[in-house]
C-alpha cells in the first residue's frame, strides 16, 4: 500500500535530527555532541522550553536570544514526532540566573505593564475583568458563578490557539499574535474556553481536558452514589429497623 510507505526522516537529518523513534529534536543545537536518543516531550519539559523561549526572546543579546533555535520550536508540538536531545535541552534551558532575574524584573517593574495600548511594542496586558470569549465579567453556570481565570498553562493556551486557528477566528488570533496569551494574562471563564475549544480536532499535546466537564461528571456520580446510600439506609435500616452489620 502506497500510503504506508515509511517516511524517510533521514532527509531532514541536517536541519532537525531525528532518531529511530522518528522524533525530531525541537531545540536542536548543532554545536553539541553525544546527543543520544530524542526523548519524548513531557508536559513539564515543554512548559520549561516555552518559559525559557519567552525569556530568551526578550533578550537583545543574540547569544542569549538563540533566535535560530527559538524559531524552530513548534507552537503546537506533536507527541509522536517532537522531542529533544538531552544535551540540547540542557544547553537551551540553562540560562544564567542573572538573565532570568532580569527578565522577571522587567516584567514586574515595567511601568507600562498596565497599559492596554503601548507604542513601544512591549507586552500589552488584556483586561483582567473581561472574559476573552464572552467579554463579560460575571457568568453563572448551573447557578454557580464561573469566575474568571488567568491563562497560565501552555495546555490552555494551545487549546485556545488551536481552536482559534481552526475557526479562523481573527479576533482571538490577533490578540494572541501581539504576544502569547500567557504573557498578556488573558482571562476567561473555564466554561467559555470549553465551549470554544469543543469539537475541535486536537493537534496539541493530548493533555487538554476540560476540567469543568470532568468535574461536573464527578459531582454527578458522587451525588448518585450518595442518593443510593440514602435510599438504602431509608429502606433497610429505618423502614425495616434492621440491624446492619458493618460488613453488609
Ligand atoms: Zn537536538
Ligand atoms: Zn466567558
PDB file of C-alpha atoms and ligand atoms in Angstrom, residues 25 27-29 35 85 88, ligand 1:
ATOM      1  CA  UNK A  25      14.651  17.413  18.441  1.00  0.00           C
ATOM      2  CA  UNK A  27      15.542  22.617  20.279  1.00  0.00           C
ATOM      3  CA  UNK A  28      18.392  21.181  18.334  1.00  0.00           C
ATOM      4  CA  UNK A  29      21.739  22.791  18.789  1.00  0.00           C
ATOM      5  CA  UNK A  35      23.153  13.670  21.517  1.00  0.00           C
ATOM      6  CA  UNK A  85      18.098  15.573  22.913  1.00  0.00           C
ATOM      7  CA  UNK A  88      20.191  20.272  23.528  1.00  0.00           C
TER       8      UNK A  88
HETATM    9 ZN1  LIG B   1      18.968  18.140  19.489  1.00  0.00          ZN
END
